[in-house]
Structures are given as C-alpha cells and as structure tokens.
CSV table of C-alpha atoms in Angstrom, one decimal:
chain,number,residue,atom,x,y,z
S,1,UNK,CA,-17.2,-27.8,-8.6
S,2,UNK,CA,-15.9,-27.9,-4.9
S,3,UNK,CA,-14.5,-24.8,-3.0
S,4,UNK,CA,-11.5,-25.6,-0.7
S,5,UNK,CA,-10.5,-24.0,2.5
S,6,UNK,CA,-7.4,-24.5,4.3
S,7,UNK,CA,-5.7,-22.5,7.3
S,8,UNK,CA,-4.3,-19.6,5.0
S,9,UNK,CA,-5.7,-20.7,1.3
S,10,UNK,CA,-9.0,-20.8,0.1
S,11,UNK,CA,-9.9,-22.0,-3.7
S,12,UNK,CA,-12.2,-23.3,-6.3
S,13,UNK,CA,-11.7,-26.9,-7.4
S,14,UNK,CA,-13.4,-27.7,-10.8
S,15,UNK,CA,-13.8,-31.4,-12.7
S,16,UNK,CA,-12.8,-30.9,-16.6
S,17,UNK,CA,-13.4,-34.4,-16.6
S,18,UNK,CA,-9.1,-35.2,-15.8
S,19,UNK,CA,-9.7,-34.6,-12.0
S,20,UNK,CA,-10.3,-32.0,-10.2
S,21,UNK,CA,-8.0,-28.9,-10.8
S,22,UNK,CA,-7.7,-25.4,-9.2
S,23,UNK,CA,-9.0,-22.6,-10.8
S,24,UNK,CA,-7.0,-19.2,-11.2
S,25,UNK,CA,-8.3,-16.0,-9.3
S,26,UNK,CA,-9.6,-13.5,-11.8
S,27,UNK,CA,-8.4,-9.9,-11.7
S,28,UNK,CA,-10.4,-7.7,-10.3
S,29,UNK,CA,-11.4,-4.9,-13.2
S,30,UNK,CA,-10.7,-1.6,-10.7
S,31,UNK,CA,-11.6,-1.1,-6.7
S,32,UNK,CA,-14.7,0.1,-7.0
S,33,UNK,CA,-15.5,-3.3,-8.7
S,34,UNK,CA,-15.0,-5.1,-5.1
S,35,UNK,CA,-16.3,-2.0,-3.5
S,36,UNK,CA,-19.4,-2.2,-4.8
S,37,UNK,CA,-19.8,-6.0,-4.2
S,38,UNK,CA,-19.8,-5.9,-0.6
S,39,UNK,CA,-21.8,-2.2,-0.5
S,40,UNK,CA,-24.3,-4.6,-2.1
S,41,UNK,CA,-23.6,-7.3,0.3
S,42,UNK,CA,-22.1,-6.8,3.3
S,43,UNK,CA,-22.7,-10.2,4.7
S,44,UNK,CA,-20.5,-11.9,2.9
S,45,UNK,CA,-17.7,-10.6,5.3
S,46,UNK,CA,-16.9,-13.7,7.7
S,47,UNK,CA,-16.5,-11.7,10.6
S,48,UNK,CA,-15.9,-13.1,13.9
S,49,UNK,CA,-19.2,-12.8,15.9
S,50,UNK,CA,-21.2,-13.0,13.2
S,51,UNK,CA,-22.7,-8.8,12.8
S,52,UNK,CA,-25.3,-7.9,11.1
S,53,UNK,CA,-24.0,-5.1,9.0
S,54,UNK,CA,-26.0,-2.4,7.5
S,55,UNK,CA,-24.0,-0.2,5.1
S,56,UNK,CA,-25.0,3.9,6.1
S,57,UNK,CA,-22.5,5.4,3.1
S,58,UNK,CA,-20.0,5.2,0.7
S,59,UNK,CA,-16.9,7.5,0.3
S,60,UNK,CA,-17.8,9.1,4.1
S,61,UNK,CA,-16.1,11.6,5.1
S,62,UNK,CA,-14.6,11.1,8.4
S,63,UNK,CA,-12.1,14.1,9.4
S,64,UNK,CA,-9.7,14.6,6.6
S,65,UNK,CA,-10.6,11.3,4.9
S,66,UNK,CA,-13.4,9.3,2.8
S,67,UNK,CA,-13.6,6.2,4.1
S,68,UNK,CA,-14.9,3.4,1.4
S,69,UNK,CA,-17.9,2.3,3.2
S,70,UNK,CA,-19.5,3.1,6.9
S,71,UNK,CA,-21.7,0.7,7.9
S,72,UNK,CA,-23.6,0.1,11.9
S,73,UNK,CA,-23.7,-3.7,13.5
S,74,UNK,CA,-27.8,-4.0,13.6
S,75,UNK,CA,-27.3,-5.9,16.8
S,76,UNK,CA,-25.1,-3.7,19.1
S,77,UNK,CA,-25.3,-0.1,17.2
S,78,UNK,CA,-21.0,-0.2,16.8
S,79,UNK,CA,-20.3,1.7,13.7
S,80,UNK,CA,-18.2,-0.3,11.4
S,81,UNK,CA,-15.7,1.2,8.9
S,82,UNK,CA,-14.5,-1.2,5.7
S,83,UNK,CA,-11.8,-0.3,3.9
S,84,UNK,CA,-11.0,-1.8,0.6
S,85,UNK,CA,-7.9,-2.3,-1.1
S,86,UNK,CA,-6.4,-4.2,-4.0
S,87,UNK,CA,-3.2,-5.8,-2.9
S,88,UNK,CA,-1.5,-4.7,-6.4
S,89,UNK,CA,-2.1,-1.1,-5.5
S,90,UNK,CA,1.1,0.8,-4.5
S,91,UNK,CA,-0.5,2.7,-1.6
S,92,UNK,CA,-1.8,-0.1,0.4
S,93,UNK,CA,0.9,-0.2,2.6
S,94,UNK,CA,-1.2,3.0,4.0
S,95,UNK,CA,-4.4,1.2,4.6
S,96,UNK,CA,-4.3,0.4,8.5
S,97,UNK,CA,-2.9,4.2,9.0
S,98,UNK,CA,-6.5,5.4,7.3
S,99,UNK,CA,-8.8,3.1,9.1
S,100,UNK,CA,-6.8,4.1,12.6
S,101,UNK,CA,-7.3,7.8,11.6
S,102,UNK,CA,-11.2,7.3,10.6
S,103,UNK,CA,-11.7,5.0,13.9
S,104,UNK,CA,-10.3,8.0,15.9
S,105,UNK,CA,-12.6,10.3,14.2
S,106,UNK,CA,-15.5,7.8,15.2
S,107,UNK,CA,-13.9,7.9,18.9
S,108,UNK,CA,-14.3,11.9,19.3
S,109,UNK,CA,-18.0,11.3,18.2
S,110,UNK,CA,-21.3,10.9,20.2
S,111,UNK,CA,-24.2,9.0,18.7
S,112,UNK,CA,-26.0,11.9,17.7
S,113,UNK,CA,-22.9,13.4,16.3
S,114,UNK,CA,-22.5,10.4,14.3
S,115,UNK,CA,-26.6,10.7,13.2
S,116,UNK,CA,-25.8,13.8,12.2
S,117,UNK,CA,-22.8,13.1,10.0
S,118,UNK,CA,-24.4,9.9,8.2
S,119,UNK,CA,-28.1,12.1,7.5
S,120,UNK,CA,-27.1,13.1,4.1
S,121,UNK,CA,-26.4,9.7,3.4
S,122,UNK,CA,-29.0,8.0,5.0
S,123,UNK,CA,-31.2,10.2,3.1
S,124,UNK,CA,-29.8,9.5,0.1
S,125,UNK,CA,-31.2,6.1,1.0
S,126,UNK,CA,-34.3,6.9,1.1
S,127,UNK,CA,-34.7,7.2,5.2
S,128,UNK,CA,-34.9,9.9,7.8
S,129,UNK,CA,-32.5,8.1,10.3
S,130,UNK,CA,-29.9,5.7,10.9
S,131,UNK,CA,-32.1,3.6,13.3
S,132,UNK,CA,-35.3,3.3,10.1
S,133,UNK,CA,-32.4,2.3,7.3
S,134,UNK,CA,-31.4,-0.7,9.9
S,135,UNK,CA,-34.9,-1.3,10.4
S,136,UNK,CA,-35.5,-1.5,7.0
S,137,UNK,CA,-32.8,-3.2,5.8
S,138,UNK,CA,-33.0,-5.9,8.4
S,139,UNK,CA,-36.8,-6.7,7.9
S,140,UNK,CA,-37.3,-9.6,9.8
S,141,UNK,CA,-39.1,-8.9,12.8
S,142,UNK,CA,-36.5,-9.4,14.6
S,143,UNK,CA,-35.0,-5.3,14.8
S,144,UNK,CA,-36.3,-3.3,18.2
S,145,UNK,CA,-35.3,0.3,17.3
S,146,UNK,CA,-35.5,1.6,20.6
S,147,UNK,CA,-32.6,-1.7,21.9
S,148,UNK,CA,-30.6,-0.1,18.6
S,149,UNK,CA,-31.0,3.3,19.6
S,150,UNK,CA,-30.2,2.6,23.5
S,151,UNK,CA,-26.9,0.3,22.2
S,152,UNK,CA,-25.6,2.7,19.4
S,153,UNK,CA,-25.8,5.0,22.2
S,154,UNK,CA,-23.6,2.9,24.4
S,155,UNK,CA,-21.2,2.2,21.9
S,156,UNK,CA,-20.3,5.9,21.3
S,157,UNK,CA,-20.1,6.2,24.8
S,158,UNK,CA,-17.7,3.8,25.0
S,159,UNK,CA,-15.6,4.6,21.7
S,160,UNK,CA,-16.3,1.4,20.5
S,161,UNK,CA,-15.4,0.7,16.7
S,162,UNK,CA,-14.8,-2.0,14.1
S,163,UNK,CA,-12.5,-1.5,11.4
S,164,UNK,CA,-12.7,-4.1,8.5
S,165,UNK,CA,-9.6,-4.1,5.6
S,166,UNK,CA,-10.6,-5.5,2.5
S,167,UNK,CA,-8.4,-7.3,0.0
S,168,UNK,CA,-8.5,-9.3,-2.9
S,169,UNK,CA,-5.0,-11.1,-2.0
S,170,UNK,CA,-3.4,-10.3,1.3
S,171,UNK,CA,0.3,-9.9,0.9
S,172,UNK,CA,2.7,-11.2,3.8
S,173,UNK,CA,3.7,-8.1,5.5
S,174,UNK,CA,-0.1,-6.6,6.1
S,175,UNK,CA,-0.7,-10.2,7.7
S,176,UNK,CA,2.0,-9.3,9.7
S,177,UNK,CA,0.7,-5.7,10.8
S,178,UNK,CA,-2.9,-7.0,11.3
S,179,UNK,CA,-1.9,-9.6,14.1
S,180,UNK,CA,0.2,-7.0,15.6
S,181,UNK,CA,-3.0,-4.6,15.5
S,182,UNK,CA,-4.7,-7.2,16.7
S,183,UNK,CA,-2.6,-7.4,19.7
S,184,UNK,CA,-2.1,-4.6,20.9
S,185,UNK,CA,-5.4,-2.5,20.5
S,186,UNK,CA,-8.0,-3.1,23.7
S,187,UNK,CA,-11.5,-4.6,23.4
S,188,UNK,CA,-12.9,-1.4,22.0
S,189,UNK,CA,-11.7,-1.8,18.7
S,190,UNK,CA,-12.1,-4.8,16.6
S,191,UNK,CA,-9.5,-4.7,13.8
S,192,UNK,CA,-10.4,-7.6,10.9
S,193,UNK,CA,-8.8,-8.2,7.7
S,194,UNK,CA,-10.3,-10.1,4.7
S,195,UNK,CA,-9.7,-11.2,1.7
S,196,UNK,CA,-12.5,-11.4,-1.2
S,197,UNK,CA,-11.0,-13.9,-4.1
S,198,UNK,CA,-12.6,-13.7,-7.5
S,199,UNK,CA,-13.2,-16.7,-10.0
S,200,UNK,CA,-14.7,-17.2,-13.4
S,201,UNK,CA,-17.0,-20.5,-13.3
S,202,UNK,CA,-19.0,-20.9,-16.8
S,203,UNK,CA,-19.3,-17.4,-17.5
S,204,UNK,CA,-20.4,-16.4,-13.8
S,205,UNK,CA,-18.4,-14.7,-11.7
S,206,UNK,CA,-17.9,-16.8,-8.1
S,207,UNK,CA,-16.8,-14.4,-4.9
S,208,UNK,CA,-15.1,-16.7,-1.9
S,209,UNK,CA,-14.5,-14.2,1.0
S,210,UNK,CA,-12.4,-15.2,3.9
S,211,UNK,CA,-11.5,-13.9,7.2
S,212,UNK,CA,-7.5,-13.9,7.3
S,213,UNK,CA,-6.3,-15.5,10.7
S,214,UNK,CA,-2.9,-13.4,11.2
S,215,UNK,CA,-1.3,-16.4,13.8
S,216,UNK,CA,-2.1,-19.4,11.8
S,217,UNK,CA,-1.7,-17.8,8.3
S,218,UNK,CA,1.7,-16.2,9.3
S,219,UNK,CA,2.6,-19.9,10.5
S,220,UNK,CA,2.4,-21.3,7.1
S,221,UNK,CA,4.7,-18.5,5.3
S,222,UNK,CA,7.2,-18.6,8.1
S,223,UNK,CA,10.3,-20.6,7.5
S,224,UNK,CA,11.2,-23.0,9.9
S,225,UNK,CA,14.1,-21.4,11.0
S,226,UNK,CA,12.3,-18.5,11.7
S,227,UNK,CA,9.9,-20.7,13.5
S,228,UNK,CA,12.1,-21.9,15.9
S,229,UNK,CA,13.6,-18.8,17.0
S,230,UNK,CA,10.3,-16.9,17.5
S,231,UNK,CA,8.1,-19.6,19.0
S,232,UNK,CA,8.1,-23.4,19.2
S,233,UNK,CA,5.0,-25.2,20.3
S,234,UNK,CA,6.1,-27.7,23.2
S,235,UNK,CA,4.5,-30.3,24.5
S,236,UNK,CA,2.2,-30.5,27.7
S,237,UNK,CA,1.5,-27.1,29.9
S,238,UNK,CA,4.7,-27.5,32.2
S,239,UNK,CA,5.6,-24.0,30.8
S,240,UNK,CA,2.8,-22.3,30.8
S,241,UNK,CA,2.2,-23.2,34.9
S,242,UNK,CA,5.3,-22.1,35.4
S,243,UNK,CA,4.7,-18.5,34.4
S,244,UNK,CA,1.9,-18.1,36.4
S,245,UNK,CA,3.9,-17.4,38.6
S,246,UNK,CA,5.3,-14.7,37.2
S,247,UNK,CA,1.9,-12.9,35.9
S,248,UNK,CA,0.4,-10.4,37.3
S,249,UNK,CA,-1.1,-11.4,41.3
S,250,UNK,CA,-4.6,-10.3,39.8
S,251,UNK,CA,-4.6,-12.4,37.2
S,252,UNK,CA,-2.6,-15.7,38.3
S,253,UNK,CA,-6.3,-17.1,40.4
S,254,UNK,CA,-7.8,-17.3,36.9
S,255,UNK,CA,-4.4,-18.5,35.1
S,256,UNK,CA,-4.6,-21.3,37.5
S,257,UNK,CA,-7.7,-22.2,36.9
S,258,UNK,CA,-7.5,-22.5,33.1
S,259,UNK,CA,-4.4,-24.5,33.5
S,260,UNK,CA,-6.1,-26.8,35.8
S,261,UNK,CA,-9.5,-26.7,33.1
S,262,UNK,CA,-7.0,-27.6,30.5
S,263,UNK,CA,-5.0,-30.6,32.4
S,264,UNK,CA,-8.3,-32.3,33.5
S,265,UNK,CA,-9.3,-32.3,29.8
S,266,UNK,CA,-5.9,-33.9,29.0
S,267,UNK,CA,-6.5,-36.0,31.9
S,268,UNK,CA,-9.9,-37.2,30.4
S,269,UNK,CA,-8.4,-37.7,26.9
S,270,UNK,CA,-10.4,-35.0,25.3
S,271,UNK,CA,-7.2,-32.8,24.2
S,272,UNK,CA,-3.4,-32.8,24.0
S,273,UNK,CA,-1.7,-30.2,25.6
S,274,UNK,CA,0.6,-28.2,23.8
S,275,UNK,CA,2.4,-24.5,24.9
S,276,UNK,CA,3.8,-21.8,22.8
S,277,UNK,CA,6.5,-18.9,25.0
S,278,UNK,CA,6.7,-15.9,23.1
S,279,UNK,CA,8.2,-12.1,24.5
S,280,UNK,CA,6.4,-12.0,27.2
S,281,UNK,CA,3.8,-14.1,26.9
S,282,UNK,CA,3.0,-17.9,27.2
S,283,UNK,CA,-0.4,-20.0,25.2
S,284,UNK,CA,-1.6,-22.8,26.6
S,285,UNK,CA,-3.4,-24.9,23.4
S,286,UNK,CA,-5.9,-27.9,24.3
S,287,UNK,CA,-5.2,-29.2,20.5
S,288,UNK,CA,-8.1,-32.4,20.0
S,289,UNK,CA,-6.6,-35.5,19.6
S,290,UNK,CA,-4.3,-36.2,16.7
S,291,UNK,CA,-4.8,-32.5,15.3
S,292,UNK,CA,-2.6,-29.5,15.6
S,293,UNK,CA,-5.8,-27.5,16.1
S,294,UNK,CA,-7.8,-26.6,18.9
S,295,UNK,CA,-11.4,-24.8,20.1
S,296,UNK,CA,-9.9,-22.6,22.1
S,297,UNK,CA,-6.5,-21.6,23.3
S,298,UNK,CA,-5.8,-19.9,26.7
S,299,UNK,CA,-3.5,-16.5,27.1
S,300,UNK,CA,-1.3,-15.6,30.2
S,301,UNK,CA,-0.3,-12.2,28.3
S,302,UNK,CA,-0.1,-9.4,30.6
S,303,UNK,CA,-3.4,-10.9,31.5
S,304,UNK,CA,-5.5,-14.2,31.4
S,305,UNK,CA,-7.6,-14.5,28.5
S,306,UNK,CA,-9.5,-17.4,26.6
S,307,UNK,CA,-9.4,-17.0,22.7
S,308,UNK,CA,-11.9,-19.1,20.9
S,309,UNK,CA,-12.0,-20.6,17.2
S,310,UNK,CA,-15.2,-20.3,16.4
S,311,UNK,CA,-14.4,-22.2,12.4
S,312,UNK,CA,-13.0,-25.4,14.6
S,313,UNK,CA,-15.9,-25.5,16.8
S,314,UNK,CA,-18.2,-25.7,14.0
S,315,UNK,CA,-16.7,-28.1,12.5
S,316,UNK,CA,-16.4,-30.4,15.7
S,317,UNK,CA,-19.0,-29.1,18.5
S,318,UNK,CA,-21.8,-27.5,16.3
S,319,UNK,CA,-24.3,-28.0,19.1
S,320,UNK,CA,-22.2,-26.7,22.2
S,321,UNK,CA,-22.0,-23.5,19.9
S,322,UNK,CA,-25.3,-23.1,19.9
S,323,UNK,CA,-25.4,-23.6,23.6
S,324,UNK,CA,-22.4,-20.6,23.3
S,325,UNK,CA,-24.0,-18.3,21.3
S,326,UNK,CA,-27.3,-18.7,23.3
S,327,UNK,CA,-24.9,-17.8,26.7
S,328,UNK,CA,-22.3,-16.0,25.1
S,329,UNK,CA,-24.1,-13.7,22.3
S,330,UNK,CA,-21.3,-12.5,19.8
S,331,UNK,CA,-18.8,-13.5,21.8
S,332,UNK,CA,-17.7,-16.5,20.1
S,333,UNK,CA,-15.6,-15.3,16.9
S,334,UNK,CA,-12.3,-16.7,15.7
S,335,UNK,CA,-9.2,-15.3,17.9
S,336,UNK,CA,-11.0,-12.6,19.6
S,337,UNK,CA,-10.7,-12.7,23.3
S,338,UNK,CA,-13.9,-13.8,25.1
S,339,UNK,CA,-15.4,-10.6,27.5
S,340,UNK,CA,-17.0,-12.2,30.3
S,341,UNK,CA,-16.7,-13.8,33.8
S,342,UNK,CA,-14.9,-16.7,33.1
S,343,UNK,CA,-16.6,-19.4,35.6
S,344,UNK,CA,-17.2,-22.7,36.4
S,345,UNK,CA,-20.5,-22.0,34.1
S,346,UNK,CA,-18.6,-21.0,31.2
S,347,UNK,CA,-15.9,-23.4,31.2
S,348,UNK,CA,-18.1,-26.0,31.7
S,349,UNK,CA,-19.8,-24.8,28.2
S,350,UNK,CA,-16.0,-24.8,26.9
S,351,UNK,CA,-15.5,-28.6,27.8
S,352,UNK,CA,-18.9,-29.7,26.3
S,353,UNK,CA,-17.5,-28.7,23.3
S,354,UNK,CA,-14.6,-31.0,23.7
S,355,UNK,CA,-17.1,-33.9,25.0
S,356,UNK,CA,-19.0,-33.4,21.9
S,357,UNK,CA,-16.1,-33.9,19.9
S,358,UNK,CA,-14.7,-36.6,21.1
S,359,UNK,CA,-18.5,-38.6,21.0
S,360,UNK,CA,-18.5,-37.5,17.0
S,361,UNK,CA,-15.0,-39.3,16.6
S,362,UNK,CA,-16.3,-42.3,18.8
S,363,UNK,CA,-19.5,-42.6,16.7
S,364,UNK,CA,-17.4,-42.3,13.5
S,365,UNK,CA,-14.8,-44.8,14.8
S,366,UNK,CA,-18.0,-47.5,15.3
C-alpha cells in the first residue's frame, strides 16, 4: 500500500497483484462520524505551524451558535474553533459565515470570560480548569502552566483566533472563499481548511487528512483560459522591481531588499525567478531549479511579506527547518505570512535552505 500526495489530490495506492491502483474514498456514515475522529485526535490536522491542540468541548456554545469542537493551541493559549462539514451536505455553503460569527464571539471575550464559558465542559472532563486539561492532556514534561496561562492571556488580549473547516472532499467554490479569507483577514485570525479522506484497506478504516492550499489547488481546477486572464507566471523579477516603485514608501526599503535576496539567489544558481501580477498585487517566486515550486515566495501586496512552504522545505532543506523552527517558533507553516523582522539574520536562514537544496541535488547527481 502506498499513500500519494500531490498539489491538490491526495490518495491510497494498493498492489492487487496487477499494479498499483487507487482506492475509492469511503463515505463517511453521518458528521458526527468525522466529528468524533478528530475530537479523538486532533493532531491529525496538518496545520501550518504545527499546534498542539487540545480539544476543551464539543457542540460549544458560542453566541447564538454550537460550534463542533473548541479546542486551545497548548503552546500559545489561542483558542481554536473546528468546524466540520461534509461537502454533500446542502448547508455548507454557510460554513465560513459560522466560524466568522463564533471567532467574533471569541474576539468580545477575555481569558477569564473564555475560562468561564469552557468550565462546564472542562469539567465534564474531568478537570477544574482549562490550564490542568492542557496539562494533562499534553503530558510530556514539556507544558509550563503558568507560560499557558500568561499566553492564553495575551491571546484574548489581542483577539487572536484560529478557525479550522473540516471536510471530507472540498468542493471548488469553498476553495475559492478560503483563499479569499485567507487574504484578506489580518494576522489575528488564522483561517485553515482541511480535508479528512476516508478509505477501506482490509477491513480497517485508513484516515488521510490534508491541509487544502487554496493558490495551488485552485491552479489545478482553473482552465487555462481562465489562467491567463487572472495571472500568468512570467519569467525573471523585472515586474515585480518595477512595482516597488509604486508600493507603499514604508514598505518599498524591504521590497527592495527581497528582490535583491531573490536575484543574488538566481545569480548563484540556487532558484529561477518567476513573477505572478495580480489586482494589485505582484509575487516574486524563487522556484528551485527545474521545478515550478518554491520554499518561499515574496509579496509586494499592500505590503512586503515573505510566505513560506513549509511541505517544500521539508522535502528539500529538512535541516535549515530545524534551524527555522529553532529561530522562528511556529512561524514556518505553509502560505501564512512570516511575523518577524525580516533581516539580514533571517534571510540568511531563508538561503540556507536553498544551499541545502541545491548540495542534496549535487550529491544525488554524483
């Protein structure tokens, strides 16, 4: 048996002794049969960053709704809110409207509000607070419950929020309203969607979650027609230096910087530079050689921001991730937007990766 992931398709591959052949997703027998899988095991979400989620309650009641599951990141103290769907059902069109309206409840809320709200259900777990279930449930030595208690804090503070939608299949036009979500709401919420695909192997029943990537799935589906008219990669970053000039004076220091970052690495041979123009906005992509992928790409969108892809780097620069992580803690997910100082430190972590890369291919290559 071999599982297969691609950009938008993921899938189990079995040997009947004729080859290998794809097996069929298995229907789902009701919601609360997917539900009730991740309530069990949150981690199984591929969420960028990597959280460790602690589910607090199922069917929450936050303002007028019940949200599916509310769970906290043991790490930072955001409160997380999953949503799960079946893609058949007729009213999950309405989906991103509920997790908006629970995320704004979450936003009116201080941290002991929230306690407050999530006792009954803590207790119901057999704890007298939030901080002792994530203590308990974590149980490695690793949890400080005063850090938790200081950060959950913060996060209310802040309004911060994660929503998470979960599908079994994720139908073209949510992709389509994710990656606008995903655009336009700021750095304190975190919108994700994923899709949780069932499959019958002997008798057992296989779960393959994966986080949906709104650009490059979306780039599969659309025709290219469509394509051409919205956005056409180009080659080089001629483009892209040209509307620097037109950015924002705050932000065009830093745009120049990362175009300059980019063209040395093209200059070295480590990338190929390739630029997408959209409304308004202009990506700057340091693809590796001979792929139409890249580690990171680089934003002049009513700002200058560095998006990472956290799945490519793993594939390519496992050890400059680890060097990330370790300088960048949850910062490097898959098309987030990194939150830091961007300087001479950090982008020279952002080429190792590149280096590293490019040594693996060498090493293959001999």
């Amino acid at each position: 048996m071999t599982v297969s992931k691609g950009a938008s398709v993921t899938g189990i591959w079995h040997d009947e002794g004729k080859g290998l052949v794809p097996l069929p997703a298995q229907r789902y027998a009701d919601e609360q049969a997917l539900h009730s899988s991740i309530e069990r095991a949150p981690a199984m979400l591929p969420l960028p960053g990597q959280p460790r989620l602690v589910i607090l309650g199922r069917e929450v009641q936050l303002g007028n709704g019940y949200a599916d599951l509310v769970a906290v990141d043991a790490d930072s103290g955001r409160p997380v809110v999953i949503e799960v769907k079946l893609a058949a059902n007729s009213d999950r069109r309405t989906v991103f409207a509920q997790v908006l309206g629970y995320a704004s409840y979450i936003f009116r809320l201080s941290a002991t509000a929230f306690e407050e709200l999530m006792q009954p259900y803590v207790t119901k777990r057999g704890h007298a607070t939030v901080a002792a279930l994530v203590a308990a449930e974590v149980g490695d030595g690793s949890f400080d419950i005063d850090s938790f208690r200081n950060g959950m804090a913060e996060e209310f503070e802040k309004g911060n929020a994660r929503c998470v939608v979960v599908f079994d299949a994720a139908p073209t036009d949510l992709i389509e309203l994710a990656g606008y979500l995903q655009t336009v709401t700021n750095d304190r919420l975190d919108i994700d969607l994923v899709t949780v695909t069932a499959y019958d192997v002997g008798g057992s029943q296989v779960l393959v979650p994966q986080l949906v990537e709104p650009e490059r799935a979306l780039a599969a589906s659309i025709s290219p027609s469509r394509m051409q008219r919205e956005a056409k990669p180009t080659s080089g970053s001629a483009s892209f230096r040209d509307s620097i000039d037109s950015a924002d004076p705050s932000h065009r220091e830093l745009l120049r910087r990362l175009c300059d970052w980019a063209e040395q690495l093209q200059s070295d041979r480590l990338t190929t530079l390739f630029t997408t123009v959209g409304k308004g906005r202009w990506i700057l992509n340091p693809r590796l050689p001979g792929q139409s992928r890249g580690m990171f790409t680089i934003w002049n969108d009513g700002g200058a921001y560095v998006s990472p892809q956290r799945t490519v780097i793993q594939a390519e620069a496992p050890n400059a991730l680890a060097r990330l992580d370790e300088r960048l803690p949850g910062q490097i997910g898959q098309n987030n937007y990194l939150k830091c100082d961007i300087n001479d430190e950090v982008l020279a972590l952002l080429r190792s990766a590149y280096e590293e890369s490019a040594n693996r291919r060498t090493s293959a290559e001999e």
